[in-house]
mmCIF file of C-alpha atoms in Angstrom:
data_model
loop_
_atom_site.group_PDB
_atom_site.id
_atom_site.type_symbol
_atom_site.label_atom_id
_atom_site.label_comp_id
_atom_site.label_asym_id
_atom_site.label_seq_id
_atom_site.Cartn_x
_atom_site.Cartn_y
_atom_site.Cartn_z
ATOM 1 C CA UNK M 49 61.123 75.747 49.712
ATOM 2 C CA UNK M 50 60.915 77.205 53.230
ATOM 3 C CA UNK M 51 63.479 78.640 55.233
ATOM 4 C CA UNK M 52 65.492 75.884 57.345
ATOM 5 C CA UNK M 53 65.026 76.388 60.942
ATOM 6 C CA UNK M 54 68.311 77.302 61.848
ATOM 7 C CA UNK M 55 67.627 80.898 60.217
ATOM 8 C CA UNK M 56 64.140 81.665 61.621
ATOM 9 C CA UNK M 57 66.278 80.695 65.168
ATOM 10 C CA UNK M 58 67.406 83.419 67.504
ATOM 11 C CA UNK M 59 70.699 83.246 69.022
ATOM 12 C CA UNK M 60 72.223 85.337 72.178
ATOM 13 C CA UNK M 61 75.622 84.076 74.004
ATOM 14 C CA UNK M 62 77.807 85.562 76.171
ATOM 15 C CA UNK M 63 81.450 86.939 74.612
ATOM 16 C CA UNK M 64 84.208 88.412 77.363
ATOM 17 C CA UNK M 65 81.996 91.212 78.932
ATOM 18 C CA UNK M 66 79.161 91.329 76.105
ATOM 19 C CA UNK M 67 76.210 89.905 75.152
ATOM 20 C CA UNK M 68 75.718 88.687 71.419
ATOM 21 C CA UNK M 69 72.387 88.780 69.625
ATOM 22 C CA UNK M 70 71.285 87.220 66.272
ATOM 23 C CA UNK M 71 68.702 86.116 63.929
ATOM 24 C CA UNK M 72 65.705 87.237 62.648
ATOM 25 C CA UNK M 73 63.946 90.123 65.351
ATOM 26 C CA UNK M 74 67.290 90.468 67.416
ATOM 27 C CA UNK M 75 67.509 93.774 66.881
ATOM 28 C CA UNK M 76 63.722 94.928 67.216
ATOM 29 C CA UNK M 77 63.668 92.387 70.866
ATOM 30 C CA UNK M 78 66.792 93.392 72.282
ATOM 31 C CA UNK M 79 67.961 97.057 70.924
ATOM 32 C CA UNK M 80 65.278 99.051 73.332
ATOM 33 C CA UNK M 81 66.943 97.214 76.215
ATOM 34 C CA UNK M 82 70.165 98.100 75.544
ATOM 35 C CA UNK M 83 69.936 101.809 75.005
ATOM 36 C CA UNK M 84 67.251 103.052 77.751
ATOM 37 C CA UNK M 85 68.733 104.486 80.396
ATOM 38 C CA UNK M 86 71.126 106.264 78.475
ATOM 39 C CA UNK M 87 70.506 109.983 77.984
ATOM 40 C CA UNK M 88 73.152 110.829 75.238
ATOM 41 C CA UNK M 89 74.205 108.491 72.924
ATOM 42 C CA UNK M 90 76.914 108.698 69.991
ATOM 43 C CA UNK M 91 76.074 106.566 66.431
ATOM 44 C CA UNK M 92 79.311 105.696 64.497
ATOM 45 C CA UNK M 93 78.152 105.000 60.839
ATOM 46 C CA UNK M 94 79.751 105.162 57.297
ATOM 47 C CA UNK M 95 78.625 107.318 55.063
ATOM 48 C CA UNK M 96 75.605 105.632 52.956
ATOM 49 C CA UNK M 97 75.815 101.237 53.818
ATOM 50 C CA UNK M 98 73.970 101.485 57.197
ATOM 51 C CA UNK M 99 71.325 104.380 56.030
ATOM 52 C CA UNK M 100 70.673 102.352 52.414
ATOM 53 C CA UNK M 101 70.249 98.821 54.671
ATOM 54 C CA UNK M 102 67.363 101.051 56.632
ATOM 55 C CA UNK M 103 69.313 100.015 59.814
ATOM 56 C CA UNK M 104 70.302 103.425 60.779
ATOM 57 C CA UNK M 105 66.773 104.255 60.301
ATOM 58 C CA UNK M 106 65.412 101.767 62.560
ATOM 59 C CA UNK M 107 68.187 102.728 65.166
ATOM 60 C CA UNK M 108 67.144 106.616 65.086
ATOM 61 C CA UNK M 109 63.810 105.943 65.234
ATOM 62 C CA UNK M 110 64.174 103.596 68.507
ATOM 63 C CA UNK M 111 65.835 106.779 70.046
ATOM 64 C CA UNK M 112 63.580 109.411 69.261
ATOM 65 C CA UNK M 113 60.651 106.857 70.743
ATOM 66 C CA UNK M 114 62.711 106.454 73.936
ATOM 67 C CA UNK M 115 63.850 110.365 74.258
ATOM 68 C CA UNK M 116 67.430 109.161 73.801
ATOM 69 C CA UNK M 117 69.750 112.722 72.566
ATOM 70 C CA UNK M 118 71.982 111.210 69.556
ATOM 71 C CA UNK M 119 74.797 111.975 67.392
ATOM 72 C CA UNK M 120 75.349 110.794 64.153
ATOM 73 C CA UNK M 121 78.788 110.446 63.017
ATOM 74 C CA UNK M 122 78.743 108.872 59.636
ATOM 75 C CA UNK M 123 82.391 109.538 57.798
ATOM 76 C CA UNK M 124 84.011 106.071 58.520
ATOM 77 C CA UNK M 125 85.630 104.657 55.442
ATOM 78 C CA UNK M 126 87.210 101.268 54.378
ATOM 79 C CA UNK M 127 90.141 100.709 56.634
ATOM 80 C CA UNK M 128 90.237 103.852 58.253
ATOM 81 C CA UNK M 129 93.242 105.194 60.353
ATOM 82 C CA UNK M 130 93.820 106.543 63.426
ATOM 83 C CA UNK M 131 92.541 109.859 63.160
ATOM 84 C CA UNK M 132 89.170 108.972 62.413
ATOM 85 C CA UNK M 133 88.595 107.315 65.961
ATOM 86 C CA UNK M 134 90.395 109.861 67.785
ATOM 87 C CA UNK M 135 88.070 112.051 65.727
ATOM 88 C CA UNK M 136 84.793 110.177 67.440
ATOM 89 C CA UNK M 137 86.249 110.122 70.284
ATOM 90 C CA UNK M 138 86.772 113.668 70.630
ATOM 91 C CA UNK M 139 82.780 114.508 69.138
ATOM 92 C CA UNK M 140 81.961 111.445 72.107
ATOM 93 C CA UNK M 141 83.558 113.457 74.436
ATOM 94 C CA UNK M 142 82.555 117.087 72.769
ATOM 95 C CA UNK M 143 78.763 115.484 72.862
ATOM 96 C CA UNK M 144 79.004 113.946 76.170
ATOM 97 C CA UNK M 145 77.510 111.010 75.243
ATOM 98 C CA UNK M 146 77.166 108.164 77.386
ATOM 99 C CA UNK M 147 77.396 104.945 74.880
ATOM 100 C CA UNK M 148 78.875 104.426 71.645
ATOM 101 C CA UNK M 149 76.415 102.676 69.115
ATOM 102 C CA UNK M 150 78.505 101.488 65.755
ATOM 103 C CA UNK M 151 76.163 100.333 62.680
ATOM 104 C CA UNK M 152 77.503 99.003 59.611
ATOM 105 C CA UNK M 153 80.662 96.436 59.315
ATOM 106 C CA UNK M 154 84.491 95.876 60.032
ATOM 107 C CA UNK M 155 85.450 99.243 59.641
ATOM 108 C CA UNK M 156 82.925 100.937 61.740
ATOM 109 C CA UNK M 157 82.755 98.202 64.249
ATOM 110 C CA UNK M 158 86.468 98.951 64.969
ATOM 111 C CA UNK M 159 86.036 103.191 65.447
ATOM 112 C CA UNK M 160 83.259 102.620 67.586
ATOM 113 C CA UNK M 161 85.574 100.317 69.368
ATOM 114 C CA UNK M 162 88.371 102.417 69.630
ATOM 115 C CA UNK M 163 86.476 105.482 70.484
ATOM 116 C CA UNK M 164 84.970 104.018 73.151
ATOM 117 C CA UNK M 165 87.996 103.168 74.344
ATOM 118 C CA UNK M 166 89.724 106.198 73.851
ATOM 119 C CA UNK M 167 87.012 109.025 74.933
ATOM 120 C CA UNK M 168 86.406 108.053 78.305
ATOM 121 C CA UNK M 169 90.804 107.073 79.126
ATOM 122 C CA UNK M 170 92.002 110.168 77.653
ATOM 123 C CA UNK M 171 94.347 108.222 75.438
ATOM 124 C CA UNK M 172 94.507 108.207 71.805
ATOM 125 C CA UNK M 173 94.192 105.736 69.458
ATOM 126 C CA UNK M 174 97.950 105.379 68.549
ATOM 127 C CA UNK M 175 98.745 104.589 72.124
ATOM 128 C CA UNK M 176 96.457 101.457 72.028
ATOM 129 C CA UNK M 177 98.841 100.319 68.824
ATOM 130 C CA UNK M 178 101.882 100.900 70.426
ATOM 131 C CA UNK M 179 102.347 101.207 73.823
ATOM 132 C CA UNK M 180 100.807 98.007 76.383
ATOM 133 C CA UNK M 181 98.275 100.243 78.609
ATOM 134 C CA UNK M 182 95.626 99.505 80.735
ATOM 135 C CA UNK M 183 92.095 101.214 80.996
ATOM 136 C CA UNK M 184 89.937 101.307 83.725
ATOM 137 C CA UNK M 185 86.606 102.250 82.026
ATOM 138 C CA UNK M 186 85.177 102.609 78.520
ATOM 139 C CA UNK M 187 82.191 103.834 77.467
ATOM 140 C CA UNK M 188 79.463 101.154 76.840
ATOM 141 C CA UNK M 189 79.388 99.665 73.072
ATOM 142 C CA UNK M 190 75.908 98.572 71.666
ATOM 143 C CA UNK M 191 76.957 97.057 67.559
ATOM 144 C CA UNK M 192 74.376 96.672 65.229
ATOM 145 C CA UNK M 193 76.176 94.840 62.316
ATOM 146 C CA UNK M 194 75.229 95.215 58.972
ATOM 147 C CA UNK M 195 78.284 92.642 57.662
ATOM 148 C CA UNK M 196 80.279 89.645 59.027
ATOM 149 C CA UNK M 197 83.374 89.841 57.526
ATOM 150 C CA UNK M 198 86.364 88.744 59.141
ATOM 151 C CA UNK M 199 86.738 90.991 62.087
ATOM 152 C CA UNK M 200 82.765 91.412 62.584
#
């Protein structure tokens, strides 16, 4: 039995600010695009899901073939707390990168987020839970997700 169409189908719709890509080949079509142009670029990862899925792979290996400086950052755990993303933040900023790129689910999704947030304001993470702030700029966020639970 052959695979119904609506999974051989690519998808791309806008969200807020962002552009959303999926199906089959999203990633090898659109990925390129997305990071060129940037010199320095910070990868949020956990620790083995995104390397095992070869998607970190794939994602390293589009940067080395476009020149693209990286950092991998690949200690985010299940529900991690706040220290972890002020942690990225600070290695964003440390790194000077220009873009966060998250791969894996939820709880990398979220740091890469948050740091992005956080490392180009100045603030910290904690101030995004509790205090109502503004921020001007973020660092651009490129996800390549590896899950869809329900915060993906």
């Amino acid at each position: 039995m052959g695979c119904p169409v609506l999974w051989s189908s690519v998808f791309k719709f806008r969200y807020g600010g962002g552009e959303v890509f999926l199906g089959p080949g999203s990633f090898r079509k659109h990925f390129a695009n997305r990071v060129k142009g940037y010199q320095r670029v910070l990868v949020v990862t956990s620790r083995s899901a995104a390397r095992v899925s070869g998607a970190l792979g794939d994602v390293e290996k589009t940067l080395r073939e476009l020149g693209v400086y990286y950092t991998v950052y690949s200690s985010v755990k299940p529900n991690p707390d706040t220290s972890v993303a002020n942690e990225v933040a600070e290695l964003a900023r440390a790194e000077r990168a220009e873009a966060v790129v998250g791969v894996g689910g939820g709880s990398v999704i979220d740091v890469a987020k948050t740091a992005s947030i956080i490392a180009k304001s100045g603030l910290r993470a904690e101030d995004l839970l509790f205090k109502r702030v503004q921020v001007a700029e973020i660092l651009p966020l490129i996800i390549v997700n590896l899950t869809h639970g329900t915060g993906s």
